[in-house]
C-alpha cells in the first residue's frame, strides 16, 4: 500500500516539477499567453515546485497534495470557463490531464 502511494507521489511530483520549471525560468512567456502577470506565473511556479518537492520527499504531504489539488481546480476552471477547452481535444490538450492530476492529489490527501 505504502509503495503504491510513494509511486503516485513520485509521479505527481515529477509532473509538477516538469511543469513548474518553465514558469520559473521564463514567467513572461506564460504570462503573455495566459493573460496573467509575471508575478502570478512566478508564484504559481513556486507553489508547484515546492509542492512537488514536498510530495516526493514525504514532508507535509497531505497539505501539499491539497494545495496542488486546488491548483488543478484553478487550471480546470480556466480551461473550462475562460478558454472553453473541451474535456478531450484532438490535436491539443483538453482538461482530462488536469482532472487526473486533481484526482491523484486528492487520493494522496485522503490516503496519507
GROMACS .gro file of C-alpha atoms in nm, residues 2-111:
model
  110
    2UNK     CA    1   0.267   0.250   0.101
    3UNK     CA    2   0.488   0.171  -0.200
    4UNK     CA    3   0.191   0.242  -0.429
    5UNK     CA    4   0.132   0.576  -0.260
    6UNK     CA    5   0.501   0.658  -0.288
    7UNK     CA    6   0.497   0.583  -0.660
    8UNK     CA    7   0.191   0.804  -0.701
    9UNK     CA    8   0.358   1.084  -0.503
   10UNK     CA    9   0.673   1.045  -0.711
   11UNK     CA   10   0.486   1.053  -1.043
   12UNK     CA   11   0.275   1.354  -0.947
   13UNK     CA   12   0.581   1.531  -0.807
   14UNK     CA   13   0.786   1.478  -1.122
   15UNK     CA   14   0.499   1.604  -1.339
   16UNK     CA   15   0.457   1.919  -1.130
   17UNK     CA   16   0.832   1.990  -1.131
   18UNK     CA   17   0.836   1.947  -1.508
   19UNK     CA   18   0.551   2.198  -1.542
   20UNK     CA   19   0.690   2.441  -1.281
   21UNK     CA   20   1.035   2.486  -1.436
   22UNK     CA   21   0.921   2.685  -1.744
   23UNK     CA   22   0.716   2.913  -1.518
   24UNK     CA   23   1.021   2.980  -1.303
   25UNK     CA   24   1.264   3.023  -1.594
   26UNK     CA   25   1.052   3.249  -1.813
   27UNK     CA   26   0.734   3.366  -1.639
   28UNK     CA   27   0.680   3.636  -1.902
   29UNK     CA   28   0.632   3.378  -2.177
   30UNK     CA   29   0.345   3.203  -1.997
   31UNK     CA   30   0.204   3.528  -1.860
   32UNK     CA   31   0.158   3.673  -2.206
   33UNK     CA   32  -0.011   3.357  -2.334
   34UNK     CA   33  -0.239   3.315  -2.034
   35UNK     CA   34  -0.325   3.677  -1.970
   36UNK     CA   35  -0.163   3.677  -1.625
   37UNK     CA   36   0.106   3.890  -1.466
   38UNK     CA   37   0.465   3.771  -1.435
   39UNK     CA   38   0.423   3.767  -1.057
   40UNK     CA   39   0.119   3.539  -1.077
   41UNK     CA   40   0.302   3.293  -1.302
   42UNK     CA   41   0.613   3.304  -1.084
   43UNK     CA   42   0.402   3.244  -0.772
   44UNK     CA   43   0.228   2.951  -0.937
   45UNK     CA   44   0.564   2.806  -1.041
   46UNK     CA   45   0.696   2.833  -0.685
   47UNK     CA   46   0.384   2.669  -0.542
   48UNK     CA   47   0.402   2.386  -0.796
   49UNK     CA   48   0.774   2.330  -0.744
   50UNK     CA   49   0.764   2.339  -0.363
   51UNK     CA   50   0.452   2.121  -0.352
   52UNK     CA   51   0.617   1.868  -0.582
   53UNK     CA   52   0.937   1.853  -0.377
   54UNK     CA   53   0.728   1.812  -0.064
   55UNK     CA   54   0.528   1.525  -0.218
   56UNK     CA   55   0.840   1.344  -0.333
   57UNK     CA   56   1.016   1.396  -0.001
   58UNK     CA   57   0.713   1.299   0.206
   59UNK     CA   58   0.718   1.627   0.402
   60UNK     CA   59   0.380   1.790   0.474
   61UNK     CA   60   0.240   1.550   0.217
   62UNK     CA   61  -0.130   1.598   0.291
   63UNK     CA   62  -0.101   1.977   0.289
   64UNK     CA   63   0.098   1.977  -0.036
   65UNK     CA   64  -0.145   1.739  -0.204
   66UNK     CA   65  -0.436   1.960  -0.101
   67UNK     CA   66  -0.265   2.275  -0.231
   68UNK     CA   67  -0.179   2.106  -0.561
   69UNK     CA   68  -0.537   1.977  -0.591
   70UNK     CA   69  -0.657   2.336  -0.551
   71UNK     CA   70  -0.408   2.444  -0.820
   72UNK     CA   71  -0.564   2.186  -1.051
   73UNK     CA   72  -0.914   2.314  -0.975
   74UNK     CA   73  -0.789   2.655  -1.088
   75UNK     CA   74  -0.639   2.505  -1.403
   76UNK     CA   75  -0.963   2.325  -1.487
   77UNK     CA   76  -1.166   2.641  -1.419
   78UNK     CA   77  -0.955   2.842  -1.662
   79UNK     CA   78  -0.970   2.574  -1.930
   80UNK     CA   79  -1.345   2.514  -1.896
   81UNK     CA   80  -1.488   2.859  -1.822
   82UNK     CA   81  -1.237   3.108  -1.960
   83UNK     CA   82  -1.078   2.927  -2.253
   84UNK     CA   83  -1.369   2.691  -2.340
   85UNK     CA   84  -1.142   2.389  -2.378
   86UNK     CA   85  -1.328   2.056  -2.410
   87UNK     CA   86  -1.253   1.758  -2.184
   88UNK     CA   87  -1.063   1.593  -2.468
   89UNK     CA   88  -0.945   1.766  -2.781
   90UNK     CA   89  -0.794   1.621  -3.096
   91UNK     CA   90  -0.470   1.798  -3.175
   92UNK     CA   91  -0.434   1.974  -2.839
   93UNK     CA   92  -0.466   1.907  -2.470
   94UNK     CA   93  -0.809   1.913  -2.313
   95UNK     CA   94  -0.855   1.920  -1.938
   96UNK     CA   95  -0.852   1.542  -1.888
   97UNK     CA   96  -0.491   1.551  -1.766
   98UNK     CA   97  -0.574   1.829  -1.519
   99UNK     CA   98  -0.863   1.618  -1.388
  100UNK     CA   99  -0.633   1.317  -1.349
  101UNK     CA  100  -0.380   1.524  -1.151
  102UNK     CA  101  -0.661   1.663  -0.936
  103UNK     CA  102  -0.780   1.308  -0.858
  104UNK     CA  103  -0.425   1.187  -0.790
  105UNK     CA  104  -0.363   1.472  -0.544
  106UNK     CA  105  -0.699   1.411  -0.378
  107UNK     CA  106  -0.610   1.042  -0.342
  108UNK     CA  107  -0.276   1.130  -0.181
  109UNK     CA  108  -0.453   1.373   0.053
  110UNK     CA  109  -0.717   1.117   0.157
  111UNK     CA  110  -0.486   0.815   0.189
   0.00000   0.00000   0.00000
